[in-house]
Tab-separated table of C-alpha atoms in Angstrom:
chain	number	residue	atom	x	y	z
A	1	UNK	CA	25.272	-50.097	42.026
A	2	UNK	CA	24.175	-50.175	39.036
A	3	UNK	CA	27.276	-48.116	37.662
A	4	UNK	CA	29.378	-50.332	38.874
A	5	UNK	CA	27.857	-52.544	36.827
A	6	UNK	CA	27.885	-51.221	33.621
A	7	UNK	CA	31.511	-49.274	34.311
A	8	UNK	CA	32.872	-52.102	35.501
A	9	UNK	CA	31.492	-55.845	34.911
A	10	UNK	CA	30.390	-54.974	31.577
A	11	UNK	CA	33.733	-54.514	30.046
A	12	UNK	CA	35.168	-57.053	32.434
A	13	UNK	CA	32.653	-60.039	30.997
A	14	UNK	CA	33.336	-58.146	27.327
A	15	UNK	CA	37.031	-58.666	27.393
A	16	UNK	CA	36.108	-62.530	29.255
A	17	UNK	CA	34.198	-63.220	26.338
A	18	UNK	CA	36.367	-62.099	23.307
A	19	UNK	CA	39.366	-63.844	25.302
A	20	UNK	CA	37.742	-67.138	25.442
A	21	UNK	CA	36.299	-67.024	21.900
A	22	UNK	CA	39.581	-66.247	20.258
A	23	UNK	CA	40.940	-69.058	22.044
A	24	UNK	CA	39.062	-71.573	20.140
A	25	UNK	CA	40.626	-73.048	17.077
A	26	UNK	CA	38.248	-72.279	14.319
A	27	UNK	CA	38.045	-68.906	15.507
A	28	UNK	CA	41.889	-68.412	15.979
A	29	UNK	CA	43.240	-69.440	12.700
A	30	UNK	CA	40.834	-67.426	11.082
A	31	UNK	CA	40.590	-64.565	12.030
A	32	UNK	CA	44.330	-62.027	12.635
A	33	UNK	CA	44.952	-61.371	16.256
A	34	UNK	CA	45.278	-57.818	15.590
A	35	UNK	CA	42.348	-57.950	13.675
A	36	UNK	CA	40.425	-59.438	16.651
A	37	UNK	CA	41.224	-57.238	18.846
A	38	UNK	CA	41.176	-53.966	17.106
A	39	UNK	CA	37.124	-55.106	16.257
A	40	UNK	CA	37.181	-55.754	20.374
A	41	UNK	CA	38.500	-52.506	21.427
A	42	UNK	CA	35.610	-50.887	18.575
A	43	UNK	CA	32.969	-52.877	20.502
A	44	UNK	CA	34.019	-52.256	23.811
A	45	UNK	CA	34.094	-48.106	22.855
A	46	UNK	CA	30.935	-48.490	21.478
A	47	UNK	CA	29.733	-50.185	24.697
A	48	UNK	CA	31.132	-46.860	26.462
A	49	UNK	CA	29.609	-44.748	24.526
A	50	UNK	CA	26.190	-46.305	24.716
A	51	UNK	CA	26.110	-46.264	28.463
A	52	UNK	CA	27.741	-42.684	28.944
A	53	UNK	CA	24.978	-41.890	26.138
A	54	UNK	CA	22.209	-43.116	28.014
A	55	UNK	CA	19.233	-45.396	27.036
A	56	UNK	CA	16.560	-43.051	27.771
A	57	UNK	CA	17.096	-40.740	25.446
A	58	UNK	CA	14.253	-41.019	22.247
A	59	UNK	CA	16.682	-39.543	19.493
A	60	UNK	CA	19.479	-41.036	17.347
A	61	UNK	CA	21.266	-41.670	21.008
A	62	UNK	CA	18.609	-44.994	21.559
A	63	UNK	CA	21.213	-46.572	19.671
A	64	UNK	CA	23.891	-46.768	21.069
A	65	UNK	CA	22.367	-46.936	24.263
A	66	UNK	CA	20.374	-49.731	23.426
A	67	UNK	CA	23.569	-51.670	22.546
A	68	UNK	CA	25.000	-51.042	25.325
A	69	UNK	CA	22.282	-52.937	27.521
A	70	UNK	CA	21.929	-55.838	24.740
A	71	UNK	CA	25.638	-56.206	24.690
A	72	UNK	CA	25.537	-56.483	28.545
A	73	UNK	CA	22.928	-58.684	28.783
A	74	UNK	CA	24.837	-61.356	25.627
A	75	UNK	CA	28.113	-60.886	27.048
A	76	UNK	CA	26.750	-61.919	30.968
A	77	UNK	CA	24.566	-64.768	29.707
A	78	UNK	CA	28.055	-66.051	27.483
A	79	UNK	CA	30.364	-65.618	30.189
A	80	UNK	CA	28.066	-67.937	32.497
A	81	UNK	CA	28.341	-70.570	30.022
A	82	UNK	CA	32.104	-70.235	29.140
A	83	UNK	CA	32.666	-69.834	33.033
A	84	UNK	CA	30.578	-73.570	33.357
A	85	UNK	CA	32.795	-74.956	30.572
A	86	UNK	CA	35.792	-73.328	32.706
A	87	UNK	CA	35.542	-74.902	35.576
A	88	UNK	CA	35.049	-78.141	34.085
A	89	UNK	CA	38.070	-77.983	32.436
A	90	UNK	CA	39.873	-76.541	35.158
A	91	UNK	CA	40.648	-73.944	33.218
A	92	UNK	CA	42.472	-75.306	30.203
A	93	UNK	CA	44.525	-76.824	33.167
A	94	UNK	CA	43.157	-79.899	33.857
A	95	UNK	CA	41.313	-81.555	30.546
A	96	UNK	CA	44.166	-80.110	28.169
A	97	UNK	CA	42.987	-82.353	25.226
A	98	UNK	CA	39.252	-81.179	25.819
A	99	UNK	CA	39.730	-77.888	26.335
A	100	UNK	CA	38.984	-77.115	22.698
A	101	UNK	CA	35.555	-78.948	22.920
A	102	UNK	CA	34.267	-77.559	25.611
A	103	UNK	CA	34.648	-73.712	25.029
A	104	UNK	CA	32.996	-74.611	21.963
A	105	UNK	CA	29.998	-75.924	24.019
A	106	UNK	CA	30.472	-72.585	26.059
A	107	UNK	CA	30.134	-70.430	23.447
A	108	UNK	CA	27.533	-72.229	21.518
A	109	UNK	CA	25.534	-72.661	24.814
A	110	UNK	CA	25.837	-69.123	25.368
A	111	UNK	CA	25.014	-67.667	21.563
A	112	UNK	CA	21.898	-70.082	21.906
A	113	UNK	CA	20.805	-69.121	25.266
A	114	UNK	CA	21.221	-65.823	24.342
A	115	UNK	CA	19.324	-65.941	21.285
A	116	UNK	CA	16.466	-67.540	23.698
A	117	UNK	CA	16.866	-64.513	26.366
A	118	UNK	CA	16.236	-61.962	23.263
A	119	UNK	CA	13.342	-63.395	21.817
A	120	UNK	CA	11.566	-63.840	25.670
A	121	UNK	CA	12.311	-60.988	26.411
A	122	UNK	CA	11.196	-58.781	23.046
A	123	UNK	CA	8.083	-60.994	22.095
A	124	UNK	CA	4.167	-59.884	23.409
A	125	UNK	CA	4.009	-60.890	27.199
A	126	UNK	CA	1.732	-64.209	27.389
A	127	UNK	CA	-1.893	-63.936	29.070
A	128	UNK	CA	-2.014	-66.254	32.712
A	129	UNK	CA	-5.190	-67.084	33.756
A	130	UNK	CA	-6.486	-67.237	37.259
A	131	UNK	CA	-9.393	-67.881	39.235
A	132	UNK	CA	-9.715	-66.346	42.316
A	133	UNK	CA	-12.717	-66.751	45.238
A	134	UNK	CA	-12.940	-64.070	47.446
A	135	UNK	CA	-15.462	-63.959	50.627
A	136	UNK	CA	-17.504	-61.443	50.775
A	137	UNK	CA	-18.048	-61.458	46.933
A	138	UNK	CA	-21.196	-60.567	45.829
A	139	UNK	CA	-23.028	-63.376	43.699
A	140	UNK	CA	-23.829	-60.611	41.168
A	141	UNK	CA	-20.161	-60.369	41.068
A	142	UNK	CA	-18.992	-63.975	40.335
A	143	UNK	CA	-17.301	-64.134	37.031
A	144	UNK	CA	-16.206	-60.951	36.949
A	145	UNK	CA	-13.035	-60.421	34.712
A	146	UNK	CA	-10.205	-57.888	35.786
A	147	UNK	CA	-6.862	-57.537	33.935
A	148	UNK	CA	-3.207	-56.292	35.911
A	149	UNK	CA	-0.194	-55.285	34.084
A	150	UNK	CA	2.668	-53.866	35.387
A	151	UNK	CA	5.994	-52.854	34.990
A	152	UNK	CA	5.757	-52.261	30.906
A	153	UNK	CA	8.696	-49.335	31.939
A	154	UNK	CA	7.841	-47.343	28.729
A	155	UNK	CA	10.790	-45.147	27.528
A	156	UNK	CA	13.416	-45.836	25.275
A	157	UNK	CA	12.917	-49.513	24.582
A	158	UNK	CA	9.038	-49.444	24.581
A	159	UNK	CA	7.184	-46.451	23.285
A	160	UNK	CA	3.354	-45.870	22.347
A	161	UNK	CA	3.342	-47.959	19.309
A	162	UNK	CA	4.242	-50.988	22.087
A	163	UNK	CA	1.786	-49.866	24.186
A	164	UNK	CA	-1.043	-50.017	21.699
A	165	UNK	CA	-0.193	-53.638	20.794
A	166	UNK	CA	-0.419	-54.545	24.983
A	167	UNK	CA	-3.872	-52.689	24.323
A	168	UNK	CA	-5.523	-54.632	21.752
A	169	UNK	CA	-4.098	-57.302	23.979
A	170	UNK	CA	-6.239	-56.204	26.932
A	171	UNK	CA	-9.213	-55.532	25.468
A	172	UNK	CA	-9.447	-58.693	23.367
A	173	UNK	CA	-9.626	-60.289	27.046
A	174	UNK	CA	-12.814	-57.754	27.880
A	175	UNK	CA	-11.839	-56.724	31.521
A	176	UNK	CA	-14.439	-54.910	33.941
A	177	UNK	CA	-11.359	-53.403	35.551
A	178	UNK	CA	-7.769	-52.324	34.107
A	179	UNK	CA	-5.276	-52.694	37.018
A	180	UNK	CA	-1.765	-50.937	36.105
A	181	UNK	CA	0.691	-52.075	39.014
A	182	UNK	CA	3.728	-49.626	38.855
A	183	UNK	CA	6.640	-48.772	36.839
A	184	UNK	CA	4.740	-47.540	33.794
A	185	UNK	CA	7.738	-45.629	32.842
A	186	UNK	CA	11.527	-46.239	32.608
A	187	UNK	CA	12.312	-43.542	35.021
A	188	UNK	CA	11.667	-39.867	33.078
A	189	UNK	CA	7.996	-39.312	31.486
A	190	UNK	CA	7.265	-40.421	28.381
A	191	UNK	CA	7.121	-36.724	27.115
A	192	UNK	CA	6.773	-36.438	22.775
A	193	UNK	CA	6.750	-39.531	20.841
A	194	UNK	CA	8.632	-40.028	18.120
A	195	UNK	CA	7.429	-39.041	14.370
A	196	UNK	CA	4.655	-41.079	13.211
A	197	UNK	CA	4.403	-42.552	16.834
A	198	UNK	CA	1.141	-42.432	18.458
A	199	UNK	CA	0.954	-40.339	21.153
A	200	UNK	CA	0.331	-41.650	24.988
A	201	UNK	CA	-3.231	-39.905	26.022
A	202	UNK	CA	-5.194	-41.242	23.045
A	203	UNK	CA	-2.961	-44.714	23.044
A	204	UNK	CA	-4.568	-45.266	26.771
A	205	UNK	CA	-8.224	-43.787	26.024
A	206	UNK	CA	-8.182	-47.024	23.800
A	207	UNK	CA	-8.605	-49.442	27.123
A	208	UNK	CA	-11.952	-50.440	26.986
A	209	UNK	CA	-13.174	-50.956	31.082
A	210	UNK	CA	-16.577	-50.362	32.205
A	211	UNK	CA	-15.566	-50.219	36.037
A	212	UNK	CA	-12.249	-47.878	34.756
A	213	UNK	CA	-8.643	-48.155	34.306
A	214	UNK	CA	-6.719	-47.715	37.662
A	215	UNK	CA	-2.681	-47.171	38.599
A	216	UNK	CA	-0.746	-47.170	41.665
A	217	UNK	CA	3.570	-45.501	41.432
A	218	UNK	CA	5.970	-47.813	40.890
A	219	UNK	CA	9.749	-46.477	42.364
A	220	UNK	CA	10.172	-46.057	38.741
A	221	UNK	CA	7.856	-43.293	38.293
A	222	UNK	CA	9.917	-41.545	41.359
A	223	UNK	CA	13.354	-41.537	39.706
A	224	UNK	CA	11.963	-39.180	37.487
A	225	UNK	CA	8.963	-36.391	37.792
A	226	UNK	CA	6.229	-38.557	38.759
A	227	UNK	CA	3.401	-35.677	39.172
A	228	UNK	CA	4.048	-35.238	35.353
A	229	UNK	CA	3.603	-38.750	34.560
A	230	UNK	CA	0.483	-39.201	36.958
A	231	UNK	CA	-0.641	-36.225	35.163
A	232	UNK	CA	0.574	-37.732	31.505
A	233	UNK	CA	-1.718	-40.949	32.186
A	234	UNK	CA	-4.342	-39.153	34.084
A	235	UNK	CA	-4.820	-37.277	30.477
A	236	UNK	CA	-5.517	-40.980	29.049
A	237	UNK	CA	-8.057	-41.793	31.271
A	238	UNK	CA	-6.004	-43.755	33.992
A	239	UNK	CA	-7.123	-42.940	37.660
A	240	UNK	CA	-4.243	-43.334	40.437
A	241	UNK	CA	-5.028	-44.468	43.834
A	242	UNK	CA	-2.198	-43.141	46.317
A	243	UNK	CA	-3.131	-44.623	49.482
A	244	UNK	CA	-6.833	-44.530	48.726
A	245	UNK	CA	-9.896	-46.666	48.617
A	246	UNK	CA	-12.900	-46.713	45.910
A	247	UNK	CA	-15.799	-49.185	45.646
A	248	UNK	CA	-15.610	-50.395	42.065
A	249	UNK	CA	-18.996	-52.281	42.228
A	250	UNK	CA	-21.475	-52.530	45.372
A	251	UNK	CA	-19.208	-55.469	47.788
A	252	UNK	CA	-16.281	-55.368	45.625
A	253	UNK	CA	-13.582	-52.282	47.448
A	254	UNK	CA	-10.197	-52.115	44.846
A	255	UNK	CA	-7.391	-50.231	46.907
A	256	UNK	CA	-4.032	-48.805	46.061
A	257	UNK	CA	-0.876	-47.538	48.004
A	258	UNK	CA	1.938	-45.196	46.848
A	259	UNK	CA	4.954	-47.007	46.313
A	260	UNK	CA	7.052	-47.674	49.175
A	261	UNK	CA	10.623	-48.421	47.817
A	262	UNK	CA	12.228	-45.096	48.971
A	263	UNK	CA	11.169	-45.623	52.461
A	264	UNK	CA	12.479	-49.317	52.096
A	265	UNK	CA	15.706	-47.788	51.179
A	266	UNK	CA	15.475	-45.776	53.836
A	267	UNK	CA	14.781	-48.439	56.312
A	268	UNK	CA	11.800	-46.364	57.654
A	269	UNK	CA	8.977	-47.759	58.749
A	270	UNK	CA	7.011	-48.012	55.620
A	271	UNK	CA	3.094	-49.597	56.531
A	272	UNK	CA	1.990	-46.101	57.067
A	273	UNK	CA	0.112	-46.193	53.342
A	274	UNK	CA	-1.507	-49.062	54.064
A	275	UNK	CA	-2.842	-48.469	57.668
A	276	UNK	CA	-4.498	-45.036	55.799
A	277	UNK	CA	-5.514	-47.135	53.483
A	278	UNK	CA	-7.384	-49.422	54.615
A	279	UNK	CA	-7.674	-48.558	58.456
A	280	UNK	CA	-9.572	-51.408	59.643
A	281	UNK	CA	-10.285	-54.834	58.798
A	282	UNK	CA	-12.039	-55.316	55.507
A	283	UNK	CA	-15.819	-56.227	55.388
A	284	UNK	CA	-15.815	-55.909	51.777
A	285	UNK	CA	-14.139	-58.323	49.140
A	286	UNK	CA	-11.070	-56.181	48.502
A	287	UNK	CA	-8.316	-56.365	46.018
A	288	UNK	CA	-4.953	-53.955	47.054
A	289	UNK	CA	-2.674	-52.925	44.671
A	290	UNK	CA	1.039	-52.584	45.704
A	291	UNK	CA	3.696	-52.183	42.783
A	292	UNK	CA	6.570	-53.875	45.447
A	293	UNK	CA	5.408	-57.423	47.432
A	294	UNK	CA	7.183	-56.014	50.374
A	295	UNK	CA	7.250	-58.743	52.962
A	296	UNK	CA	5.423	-56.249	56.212
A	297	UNK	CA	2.779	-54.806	53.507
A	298	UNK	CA	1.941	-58.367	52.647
A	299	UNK	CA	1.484	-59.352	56.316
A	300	UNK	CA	-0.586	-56.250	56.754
A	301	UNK	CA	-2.882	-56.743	54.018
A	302	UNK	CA	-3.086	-60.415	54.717
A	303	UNK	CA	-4.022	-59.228	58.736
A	304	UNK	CA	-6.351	-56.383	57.654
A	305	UNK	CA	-8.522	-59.229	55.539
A	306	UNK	CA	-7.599	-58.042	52.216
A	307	UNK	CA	-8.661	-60.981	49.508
A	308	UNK	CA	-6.218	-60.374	46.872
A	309	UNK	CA	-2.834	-58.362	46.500
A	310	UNK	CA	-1.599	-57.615	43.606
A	311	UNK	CA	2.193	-56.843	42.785
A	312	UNK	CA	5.217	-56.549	40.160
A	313	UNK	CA	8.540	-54.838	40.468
A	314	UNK	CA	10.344	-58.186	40.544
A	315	UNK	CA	10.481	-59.337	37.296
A	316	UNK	CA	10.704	-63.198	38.327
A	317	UNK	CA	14.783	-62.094	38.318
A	318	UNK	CA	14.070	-61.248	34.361
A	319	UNK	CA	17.369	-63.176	33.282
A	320	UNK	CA	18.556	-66.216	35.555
A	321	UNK	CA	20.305	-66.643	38.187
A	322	UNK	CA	19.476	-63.179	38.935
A	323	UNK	CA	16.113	-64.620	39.877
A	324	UNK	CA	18.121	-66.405	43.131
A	325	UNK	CA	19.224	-62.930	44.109
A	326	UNK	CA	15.700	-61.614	43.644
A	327	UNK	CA	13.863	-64.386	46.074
A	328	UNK	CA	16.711	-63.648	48.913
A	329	UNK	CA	15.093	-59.857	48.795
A	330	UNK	CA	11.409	-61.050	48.040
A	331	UNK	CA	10.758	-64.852	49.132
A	332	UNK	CA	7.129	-64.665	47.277
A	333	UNK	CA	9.183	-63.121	43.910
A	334	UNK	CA	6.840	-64.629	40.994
A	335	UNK	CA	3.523	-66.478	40.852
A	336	UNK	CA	0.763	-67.085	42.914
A	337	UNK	CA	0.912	-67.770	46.635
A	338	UNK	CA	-1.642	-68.305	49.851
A	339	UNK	CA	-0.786	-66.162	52.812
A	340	UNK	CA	-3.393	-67.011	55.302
A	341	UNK	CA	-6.832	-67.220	52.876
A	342	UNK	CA	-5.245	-63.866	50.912
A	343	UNK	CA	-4.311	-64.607	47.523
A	344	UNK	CA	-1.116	-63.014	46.546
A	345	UNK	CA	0.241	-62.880	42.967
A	346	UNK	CA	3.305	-61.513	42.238
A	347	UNK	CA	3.315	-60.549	38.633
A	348	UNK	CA	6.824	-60.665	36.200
A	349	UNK	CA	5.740	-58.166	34.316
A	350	UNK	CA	5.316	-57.143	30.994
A	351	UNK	CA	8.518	-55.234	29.981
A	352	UNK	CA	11.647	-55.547	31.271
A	353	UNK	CA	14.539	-53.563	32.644
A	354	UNK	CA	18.283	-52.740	31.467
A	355	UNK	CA	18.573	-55.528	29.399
A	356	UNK	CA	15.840	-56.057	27.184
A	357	UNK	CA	16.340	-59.933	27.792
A	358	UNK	CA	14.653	-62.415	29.894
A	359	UNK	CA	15.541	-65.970	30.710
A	360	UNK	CA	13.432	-68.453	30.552
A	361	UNK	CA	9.949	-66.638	30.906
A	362	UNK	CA	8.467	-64.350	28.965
A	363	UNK	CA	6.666	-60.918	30.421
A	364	UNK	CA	2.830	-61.548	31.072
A	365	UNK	CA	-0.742	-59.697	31.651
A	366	UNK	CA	-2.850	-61.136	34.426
A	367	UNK	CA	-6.586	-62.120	33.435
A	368	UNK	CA	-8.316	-62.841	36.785
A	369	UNK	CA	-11.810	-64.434	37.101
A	370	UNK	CA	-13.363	-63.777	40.331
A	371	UNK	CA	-15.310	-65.943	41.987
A	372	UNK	CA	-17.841	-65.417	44.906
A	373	UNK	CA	-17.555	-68.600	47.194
A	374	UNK	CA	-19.549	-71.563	46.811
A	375	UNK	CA	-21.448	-71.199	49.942
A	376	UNK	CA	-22.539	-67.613	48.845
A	377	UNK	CA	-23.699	-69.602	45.284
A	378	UNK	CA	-25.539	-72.336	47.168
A	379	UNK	CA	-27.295	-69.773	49.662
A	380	UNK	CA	-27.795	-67.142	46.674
A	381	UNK	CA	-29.457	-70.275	44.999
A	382	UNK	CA	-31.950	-71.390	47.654
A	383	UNK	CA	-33.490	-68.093	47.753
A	384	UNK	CA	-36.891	-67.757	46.544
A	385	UNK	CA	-37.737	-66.090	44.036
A	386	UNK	CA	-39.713	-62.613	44.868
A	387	UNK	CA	-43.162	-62.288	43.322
């Protein structure tokens, strides 16, 4: 599908674009028309090239690549405006003696709205606080700080050197518990860094946790080798949980499933992670981790008296309207939301995909306070004290 896109809509909204804008006035008298579009068919070969290229790659090929998905991302976000200014015009049609006026709008709209996407989308993600009471928390364990991140898809856009900066981020926030949610890499492990890049195992023994640094797969980590990227961020210190359990404090049980977005695909029956798991209802407050906020698995955890799930892989839609599309797949696509007394917070993430462009928000790191309820407080309170 996303071939298609590139192949096809790309140059179609690239050849939109440089239509429209040589149709304006100031542009038009200017600038040659054979000028124009010579410099148009350079672009558009260049845009070729960079997605035939590839973005992955980590040599002098980045660049091109990299284009390629910027030049998408401009050229979509300009042909939404021009498209606007279109249709109000009826197409040059209908408001003959505006026309000029408003594809100027258009393509001022879109430059600045496109200038807005870039900077959300390559600036550091913002921190969102949350408080969150879970039953079953231990009094000992009120206030306890953990920290989720997820879908940073390190490759060709974000390397080590990006990393380390999200790192100093995390620890400034002094987390008990690092929670990585999925799609740590663009699709192929990270592999050699650049020279004079750090490299990834000492980047991530730089996450300061006392109760550790955990990861579940993201379908990311499965279009490429994902036993050598468990094993590339195992190296760093990062523990996976693939459908397992482990008590991170006495009454506080984090779990983790494998990601299920192949089976999804596959329209198989995809709980079976979940129901290992975590088997039975939970006695203990538990936090899941589940890189996609797959409608059944949130059900399920909701059922099986999980506390708090955790997910990404959405990307709040990354660059609107996509995020419409997004909450027809995933109704609970961004934010927090209450699914019968389980706390669910779909994360945007911290990177970003194709593109590296969001609009409106900016990527984000979850800081989460947890907070035993106040009836545990008051009882924990009227205890006497032991001689």
């Amino acid at each position: 599908m996303f071939s298609i896109v590139l192949n096809i809509v790309g140059p179609l909204l690239h050849l939109y674009v440089a239509a429209r804008l040589y149709s304006l006035d100031a542009v038009r008298t200017r600038v040659p028309r054979r000028a124009w579009w010579i410099g148009a068919v350079l672009v558009w070969l260049l845009y070729l090239a960079g997605v035939h290229i590839g973005d992955a790659a980590l040599d002098w090929r980045w660049w091109p690549g990299q284009f390629a998905l910027t030049w998408l991302g401009i050229t979509f976000v300009m042909s939404l405006c021009l498209l606007a200014t279109d249709i109000v015009g009826g197409f040059g049609y209908l408001a003959r003696a505006h026309t000029q006026k408003l594809r100027a709008l258009g393509a001022g709209a879109g430059l600045l709205l496109a200038a807005v996407a870039l900077f959300q989308g390559m600036r550091a993600p913002v921190v969102t606080d949350r408080e969150v009471v879970m039953q079953g928390l231990p009094r000992a364990l009120d206030g306890t700080v953990i920290v989720a991140i997820s879908d940073i898809h390190l490759g060709a856009q974000r390397r080590s050197a990006w990393l380390a900066a999200r790192i100093e981020q995390i620890n400034a926030l002094q987390p008990a518990a690092v929670l990585l949610l999925g799609d740590l890499v663009e699709d192929d492990p990270v592999g050699r860094p650049l020279p004079g890049e750090p490299q990834l195992a000492p980047t991530l023994r730089g996450l300061r946790a006392p109760l550790g640094v955990w990861a579940v797969t993201g379908n990311h980590e499965f279009y490429g080798d994902a036993e050598t990227t468990v094993a590339q961020f195992r190296e760093g210190g990062v523990r996976w949980l693939r459908d397992q359990q482990v008590e991170l404090a006495p009454g506080l049980v984090l779990a983790g499933i494998e990601d299920v977005g192949r089976r999804m695909r596959k329209e198989r029956d995809y709980l079976g992670g979940l129901a290992r798991t975590i088997p039975a209802a939970a006695d203990s407050a538990t936090i899941l981790m589940s890189h996609i906020p797959a409608p059944r698995i949130i059900e399920a955890a909701s059922a099986r008296g999980v506390d708090l799930m955790l997910s990404g892989h959405t990307h709040g839609g990354q660059i609107w309207p996509f995020s419409y599309a997004v909450q027809q797949r995933f109704a609970r696509f961004a934010g927090a939301y209450d699914v019968d007394g389980m706390l669910l917070y779909v994360t945007r993430g911290a990177g970003s995909w194709g593109p590296r462009m969001r609009l409106w928000q900016a990527g984000e790191i979850i800081r989460l306070t947890l907070r035993a309820p106040p009836a545990a407080l008051a009882h924990a309170d009227r205890e006497p004290a032991q001689s």
